[in-house]
mmCIF file of C-alpha atoms and ligand atoms in Angstrom:
data_model
loop_
_atom_site.group_PDB
_atom_site.id
_atom_site.type_symbol
_atom_site.label_atom_id
_atom_site.label_comp_id
_atom_site.label_asym_id
_atom_site.label_seq_id
_atom_site.Cartn_x
_atom_site.Cartn_y
_atom_site.Cartn_z
ATOM 1 C CA MET E 1 7.353 20.839 -17.471
ATOM 2 C CA THR E 2 9.118 18.423 -15.173
ATOM 3 C CA SER E 3 9.725 14.857 -16.248
ATOM 4 C CA VAL E 4 8.812 11.677 -14.422
ATOM 5 C CA ALA E 5 12.465 11.115 -13.589
ATOM 6 C CA GLU E 6 12.772 14.576 -12.077
ATOM 7 C CA ARG E 7 9.637 14.134 -10.022
ATOM 8 C CA LEU E 8 10.726 10.682 -8.827
ATOM 9 C CA HIS E 9 14.137 11.957 -7.801
ATOM 10 C CA GLY E 10 12.547 14.982 -6.122
ATOM 11 C CA VAL E 11 10.297 12.751 -4.007
ATOM 12 C CA GLN E 12 13.151 10.381 -3.210
ATOM 13 C CA ALA E 13 15.297 13.325 -2.094
ATOM 14 C CA ARG E 14 12.535 14.631 0.206
ATOM 15 C CA ILE E 15 12.022 11.151 1.652
ATOM 16 C CA ASP E 16 15.788 10.772 2.277
ATOM 17 C CA ALA E 17 15.989 14.229 3.879
ATOM 18 C CA LYS E 18 13.038 13.557 6.156
ATOM 19 C CA VAL E 19 14.254 10.106 7.123
ATOM 20 C CA SER E 20 17.667 11.357 8.105
ATOM 21 C CA GLN E 21 16.188 14.318 9.959
ATOM 22 C CA LEU E 22 14.145 11.824 11.994
ATOM 23 C CA GLY E 23 17.150 9.609 12.645
ATOM 24 C CA ARG E 24 15.433 6.765 10.851
ATOM 25 C CA SER E 25 17.098 4.474 8.356
ATOM 26 C CA ALA E 26 16.278 4.874 4.644
ATOM 27 C CA ASN E 27 16.098 1.104 4.085
ATOM 28 C CA GLU E 28 13.123 0.744 6.423
ATOM 29 C CA VAL E 29 11.011 2.784 3.987
ATOM 30 C CA THR E 30 9.399 1.277 0.894
ATOM 31 C CA LEU E 31 8.242 3.639 -1.847
ATOM 32 C CA VAL E 32 5.198 2.216 -3.594
ATOM 33 C CA VAL E 33 4.582 4.232 -6.767
ATOM 34 C CA VAL E 34 0.834 4.301 -7.495
ATOM 35 C CA THR E 35 0.487 3.975 -11.264
ATOM 36 C CA LYS E 36 -3.333 3.844 -11.410
ATOM 37 C CA ASN E 37 -4.875 5.638 -14.395
ATOM 38 C CA HIS E 38 -1.554 5.608 -16.192
ATOM 39 C CA PRO E 39 -0.514 3.273 -18.995
ATOM 40 C CA VAL E 40 2.019 0.474 -18.735
ATOM 41 C CA ASP E 41 4.632 2.641 -20.514
ATOM 42 C CA LEU E 42 4.833 4.852 -17.472
ATOM 43 C CA ALA E 43 5.273 1.824 -15.201
ATOM 44 C CA LEU E 44 8.051 0.607 -17.514
ATOM 45 C CA GLN E 45 9.703 4.038 -17.435
ATOM 46 C CA LEU E 46 9.572 3.950 -13.621
ATOM 47 C CA TYR E 47 10.906 0.427 -13.612
ATOM 48 C CA ASN E 48 13.823 1.539 -15.694
ATOM 49 C CA LEU E 49 14.474 4.310 -13.178
ATOM 50 C CA GLY E 50 14.799 1.678 -10.473
ATOM 51 C CA CYS E 51 11.237 1.416 -9.045
ATOM 52 C CA ARG E 52 10.322 -2.106 -7.957
ATOM 53 C CA ASN E 53 7.055 -1.495 -6.095
ATOM 54 C CA PHE E 54 3.918 -0.424 -7.894
ATOM 55 C CA GLY E 55 0.456 0.301 -6.481
ATOM 56 C CA GLU E 56 -2.927 -0.049 -8.159
ATOM 57 C CA ASN E 57 -6.479 0.253 -6.937
ATOM 58 C CA ARG E 58 -8.629 -1.499 -9.513
ATOM 59 C CA ASP E 59 -8.250 -5.118 -10.603
ATOM 60 C CA GLN E 60 -9.566 -4.441 -14.142
ATOM 61 C CA GLU E 61 -6.685 -2.073 -14.709
ATOM 62 C CA ALA E 62 -4.013 -3.697 -12.567
ATOM 63 C CA GLY E 63 -4.264 -7.239 -13.878
ATOM 64 C CA PRO E 64 -3.551 -6.438 -17.567
ATOM 65 C CA LYS E 65 -0.930 -3.823 -16.607
ATOM 66 C CA ALA E 66 0.975 -6.239 -14.427
ATOM 67 C CA ALA E 67 0.850 -8.896 -17.154
ATOM 68 C CA GLU E 68 2.072 -6.476 -19.833
ATOM 69 C CA LEU E 69 4.907 -5.140 -17.688
ATOM 70 C CA LYS E 70 5.933 -8.668 -16.895
ATOM 71 C CA LYS E 71 6.236 -9.403 -20.624
ATOM 72 C CA LEU E 72 8.136 -6.171 -21.320
ATOM 73 C CA ILE E 73 10.651 -6.896 -18.552
ATOM 74 C CA GLY E 74 11.267 -10.467 -19.619
ATOM 75 C CA ASP E 75 13.930 -12.200 -17.581
ATOM 76 C CA SER E 76 14.876 -9.193 -15.451
ATOM 77 C CA GLU E 77 13.855 -8.882 -11.780
ATOM 78 C CA GLN E 78 10.075 -8.658 -11.509
ATOM 79 C CA PRO E 79 8.545 -5.781 -9.540
ATOM 80 C CA ASN E 80 6.105 -6.194 -6.625
ATOM 81 C CA TRP E 81 2.499 -5.174 -7.164
ATOM 82 C CA HIS E 82 0.616 -3.708 -4.255
ATOM 83 C CA PHE E 83 -3.169 -3.638 -4.279
ATOM 84 C CA VAL E 84 -4.249 -0.504 -2.416
ATOM 85 C CA GLY E 85 -7.945 -0.014 -3.269
ATOM 86 C CA GLN E 86 -11.193 -1.428 -2.008
ATOM 87 C CA LEU E 87 -11.324 -5.075 -3.020
ATOM 88 C CA GLN E 88 -14.420 -7.125 -3.731
ATOM 89 C CA SER E 89 -14.173 -10.646 -2.368
ATOM 90 C CA ASN E 90 -14.858 -12.138 -5.802
ATOM 91 C CA LYS E 91 -11.734 -10.478 -7.118
ATOM 92 C CA ALA E 92 -9.469 -11.776 -4.369
ATOM 93 C CA LYS E 93 -8.311 -14.773 -6.356
ATOM 94 C CA ARG E 94 -7.336 -12.727 -9.417
ATOM 95 C CA VAL E 95 -5.555 -10.070 -7.405
ATOM 96 C CA SER E 96 -3.569 -12.691 -5.511
ATOM 97 C CA GLU E 97 -2.246 -13.997 -8.821
ATOM 98 C CA TYR E 98 -0.190 -10.844 -9.526
ATOM 99 C CA ALA E 99 -0.065 -8.881 -6.277
ATOM 100 C CA ASP E 100 2.282 -9.708 -3.469
ATOM 101 C CA THR E 101 0.718 -7.304 -1.013
ATOM 102 C CA VAL E 102 -2.878 -6.257 -0.366
ATOM 103 C CA HIS E 103 -3.021 -3.041 1.688
ATOM 104 C CA SER E 104 -6.787 -2.869 1.980
ATOM 105 C CA VAL E 105 -7.982 -5.818 4.051
ATOM 106 C CA ASP E 106 -10.997 -4.358 5.793
ATOM 107 C CA ARG E 107 -13.575 -7.046 6.561
ATOM 108 C CA PRO E 108 -13.913 -10.722 7.478
ATOM 109 C CA SER E 109 -15.489 -11.771 4.175
ATOM 110 C CA LEU E 110 -12.507 -10.429 2.254
ATOM 111 C CA LEU E 111 -10.177 -12.124 4.690
ATOM 112 C CA ASP E 112 -11.840 -15.499 3.999
ATOM 113 C CA ALA E 113 -11.564 -14.982 0.248
ATOM 114 C CA LEU E 114 -7.869 -14.075 0.517
ATOM 115 C CA VAL E 115 -7.098 -17.115 2.672
ATOM 116 C CA LYS E 116 -8.711 -19.314 0.062
ATOM 117 C CA ALA E 117 -6.882 -17.556 -2.773
ATOM 118 C CA SER E 118 -3.559 -17.802 -0.988
ATOM 119 C CA GLU E 119 -3.739 -21.627 -1.120
ATOM 120 C CA LEU E 120 -2.880 -21.353 -4.837
ATOM 121 C CA ARG E 121 0.183 -19.207 -4.193
ATOM 122 C CA SER E 122 3.738 -20.440 -3.739
ATOM 123 C CA LYS E 123 4.447 -17.894 -1.020
ATOM 124 C CA PRO E 124 2.312 -16.120 1.578
ATOM 125 C CA LEU E 125 0.323 -13.057 0.620
ATOM 126 C CA ASP E 126 1.358 -9.964 2.558
ATOM 127 C CA VAL E 127 -1.569 -7.999 3.961
ATOM 128 C CA PHE E 128 -2.208 -4.768 5.803
ATOM 129 C CA LEU E 129 -5.298 -4.090 7.860
ATOM 130 C CA GLN E 130 -6.957 -0.962 6.663
ATOM 131 C CA VAL E 131 -8.387 1.295 9.347
ATOM 132 C CA ASN E 132 -11.152 3.794 8.601
ATOM 133 C CA LEU E 133 -10.340 7.121 10.196
ATOM 134 C CA THR E 134 -13.585 8.823 9.129
ATOM 135 C CA ASP E 135 -17.105 8.530 10.555
ATOM 136 C CA ASP E 136 -18.313 7.316 7.170
ATOM 137 C CA PRO E 137 -18.784 3.536 7.263
ATOM 138 C CA ASN E 138 -18.832 3.444 3.434
ATOM 139 C CA ARG E 139 -15.193 4.438 3.275
ATOM 140 C CA GLY E 140 -12.845 1.485 3.199
ATOM 141 C CA GLY E 141 -11.524 0.128 6.494
ATOM 142 C CA PHE E 142 -12.839 -1.026 9.838
ATOM 143 C CA SER E 143 -13.205 1.150 12.893
ATOM 144 C CA PRO E 144 -10.344 1.376 15.389
ATOM 145 C CA ALA E 145 -12.676 -0.294 17.964
ATOM 146 C CA GLN E 146 -12.895 -3.502 15.874
ATOM 147 C CA PHE E 147 -9.174 -3.548 15.288
ATOM 148 C CA GLU E 148 -7.916 -6.060 17.843
ATOM 149 C CA SER E 149 -10.405 -8.810 17.241
ATOM 150 C CA PHE E 150 -9.943 -8.551 13.544
ATOM 151 C CA ALA E 151 -6.158 -8.585 13.845
ATOM 152 C CA GLU E 152 -6.420 -11.800 15.843
ATOM 153 C CA GLN E 153 -8.416 -13.407 13.048
ATOM 154 C CA VAL E 154 -5.769 -12.403 10.504
ATOM 155 C CA LEU E 155 -2.938 -13.628 12.659
ATOM 156 C CA GLU E 156 -4.609 -17.049 12.883
ATOM 157 C CA ALA E 157 -5.258 -17.261 9.172
ATOM 158 C CA ASN E 158 -3.152 -19.558 6.990
ATOM 159 C CA GLY E 159 -1.295 -18.309 3.941
ATOM 160 C CA LEU E 160 -1.268 -14.657 4.937
ATOM 161 C CA ARG E 161 1.473 -12.597 6.528
ATOM 162 C CA LEU E 162 0.111 -9.704 8.545
ATOM 163 C CA MET E 163 2.424 -6.776 7.798
ATOM 164 C CA GLY E 164 0.746 -4.029 9.765
ATOM 165 C CA VAL E 165 -1.754 -1.190 9.624
ATOM 166 C CA MET E 166 -2.816 0.859 6.572
ATOM 167 C CA ALA E 167 -4.760 4.097 6.470
ATOM 168 C CA VAL E 168 -5.694 7.040 4.291
ATOM 169 C CA ALA E 169 -5.746 10.354 6.203
ATOM 170 C CA SER E 170 -9.383 11.445 6.511
ATOM 171 C CA LEU E 171 -9.548 15.187 6.048
ATOM 172 C CA GLU E 172 -7.098 17.910 5.184
ATOM 173 C CA GLY E 173 -5.946 19.467 8.407
ATOM 174 C CA GLN E 174 -6.473 16.310 10.488
ATOM 175 C CA GLU E 175 -3.500 14.345 9.242
ATOM 176 C CA ARG E 176 -1.559 14.597 12.518
ATOM 177 C CA ARG E 177 -4.476 13.324 14.574
ATOM 178 C CA ASP E 178 -5.074 10.540 12.020
ATOM 179 C CA PHE E 179 -1.465 9.398 11.872
ATOM 180 C CA GLU E 180 -1.316 9.380 15.630
ATOM 181 C CA VAL E 181 -4.272 6.938 15.713
ATOM 182 C CA VAL E 182 -2.478 4.757 13.175
ATOM 183 C CA GLN E 183 0.722 4.810 15.203
ATOM 184 C CA THR E 184 -1.161 3.804 18.364
ATOM 185 C CA LEU E 185 -2.914 0.927 16.566
ATOM 186 C CA SER E 186 0.443 -0.183 15.182
ATOM 187 C CA GLN E 187 1.841 -0.365 18.711
ATOM 188 C CA GLN E 188 -1.127 -2.445 19.842
ATOM 189 C CA LEU E 189 -0.635 -4.749 16.918
ATOM 190 C CA GLN E 190 3.103 -5.114 17.586
ATOM 191 C CA ALA E 191 2.264 -6.085 21.163
ATOM 192 C CA MET E 192 0.217 -8.955 19.669
ATOM 193 C CA ASN E 193 2.741 -9.840 16.990
ATOM 194 C CA PRO E 194 6.121 -8.014 16.822
ATOM 195 C CA GLU E 195 6.564 -8.853 13.130
ATOM 196 C CA SER E 196 3.478 -6.893 12.118
ATOM 197 C CA LYS E 197 5.423 -3.700 12.512
ATOM 198 C CA PHE E 198 4.869 -1.939 9.212
ATOM 199 C CA ILE E 199 2.712 1.113 8.556
ATOM 200 C CA SER E 200 1.249 1.878 5.118
ATOM 201 C CA ALA E 201 0.433 5.594 5.240
ATOM 202 C CA GLY E 202 1.377 8.722 3.393
ATOM 203 C CA MET E 203 0.387 9.825 -0.109
ATOM 204 C CA SER E 204 1.533 12.674 -2.368
ATOM 205 C CA GLY E 205 0.305 15.397 -0.039
ATOM 206 C CA ASP E 206 1.314 14.015 3.340
ATOM 207 C CA TYR E 207 4.154 11.524 3.043
ATOM 208 C CA GLU E 208 6.682 13.573 4.986
ATOM 209 C CA LEU E 209 4.281 13.892 7.894
ATOM 210 C CA ALA E 210 3.441 10.192 7.682
ATOM 211 C CA LEU E 211 7.153 9.456 8.056
ATOM 212 C CA GLU E 212 7.159 11.394 11.322
ATOM 213 C CA TYR E 213 4.531 8.934 12.593
ATOM 214 C CA GLY E 214 6.452 5.858 11.622
ATOM 215 C CA ALA E 215 5.190 5.135 8.083
ATOM 216 C CA THR E 216 7.220 2.415 6.391
ATOM 217 C CA HIS E 217 5.237 2.045 3.146
ATOM 218 C CA LEU E 218 4.490 5.280 1.318
ATOM 219 C CA ARG E 219 1.873 5.049 -1.438
ATOM 220 C CA ILE E 220 2.693 7.954 -3.745
ATOM 221 C CA GLY E 221 0.942 8.606 -7.053
ATOM 222 C CA THR E 222 0.564 12.058 -8.605
ATOM 223 C CA ALA E 223 3.675 13.593 -7.021
ATOM 224 C CA ILE E 224 5.681 11.178 -9.177
ATOM 225 C CA THR E 225 3.379 10.235 -12.097
ATOM 226 C CA GLY E 226 1.944 13.677 -12.738
ATOM 227 C CA ASN E 227 -1.749 14.153 -13.302
ATOM 228 C CA ARG E 228 -3.811 11.268 -14.379
ATOM 229 C CA THR E 229 -4.445 10.844 -18.040
ATOM 230 C CA ALA E 230 -7.755 8.973 -17.712
HETATM 231 C C1 PLP Y 301 -4.527 6.847 -5.422
HETATM 232 C C2 PLP Y 301 -4.105 6.343 -4.141
HETATM 233 C C3 PLP Y 301 -2.873 6.740 -3.555
HETATM 234 C C4 PLP Y 301 -1.966 7.737 -4.202
HETATM 235 O O1 PLP Y 301 -2.526 9.016 -4.177
HETATM 236 P P1 PLP Y 301 -1.724 10.296 -4.618
HETATM 237 O O2 PLP Y 301 -2.429 11.416 -3.903
HETATM 238 O O3 PLP Y 301 -1.886 10.388 -6.121
HETATM 239 O O4 PLP Y 301 -0.336 10.184 -4.174
HETATM 240 C C5 PLP Y 301 -2.514 6.196 -2.340
HETATM 241 N N1 PLP Y 301 -3.325 5.318 -1.690
HETATM 242 C C6 PLP Y 301 -4.516 4.920 -2.168
HETATM 243 C C7 PLP Y 301 -5.334 3.976 -1.417
HETATM 244 C C8 PLP Y 301 -4.924 5.411 -3.419
HETATM 245 O O5 PLP Y 301 -6.127 5.000 -3.918
#
């Protein structure tokens, strides 16, 4: 049995090795540890191991967990919460109260709700545009063809900072093709706005490959947390 600490250090070592092999700089990569389906104790344990970025995909779970961790940490530096799952517009306000980053902006109605919610925040909400790399319209994300016009809308929106592109690789075996699409979209986006240069891609099974294609925000769950308890 490996411990959370061992798994975290193992993942960090693999990220460091890959980054240096690629000639990239380690400080351009953010490790978001996805704590979904795990209790707040695990988030606290990870916090004590130095993690400051946590990912969640359901508001019902994330809201209480973020509030509990905040209490447990007290006056120490607060972590950043990243919302990575499909988000209903009617939850936008709640999520924007504890999350600093929403990785899953995928449609105009959600954009409108987030703009409205961001009016109540003291600092802008960071957002990624999620692209759908499958043929299934029910999966989160918009199609690469809609990308530019949607990006323009986000860039014009108040209260939001467009960080870049987010994607989940579609099928095992197609990760290279998928990450290539993401990298191309990221270049298009940077031509529109150089600051929107970040790429949220890479999970437990494919983060090293994602780094080859320029990923800056890795969303890693089970490789660090172990199997889900719920
Ligand atoms: C659960 C989840 C992850 C983490 O997945 P693992 O395979 O456990 O690393 C990353 N991104 C999203 C959108 C998720 O829902």
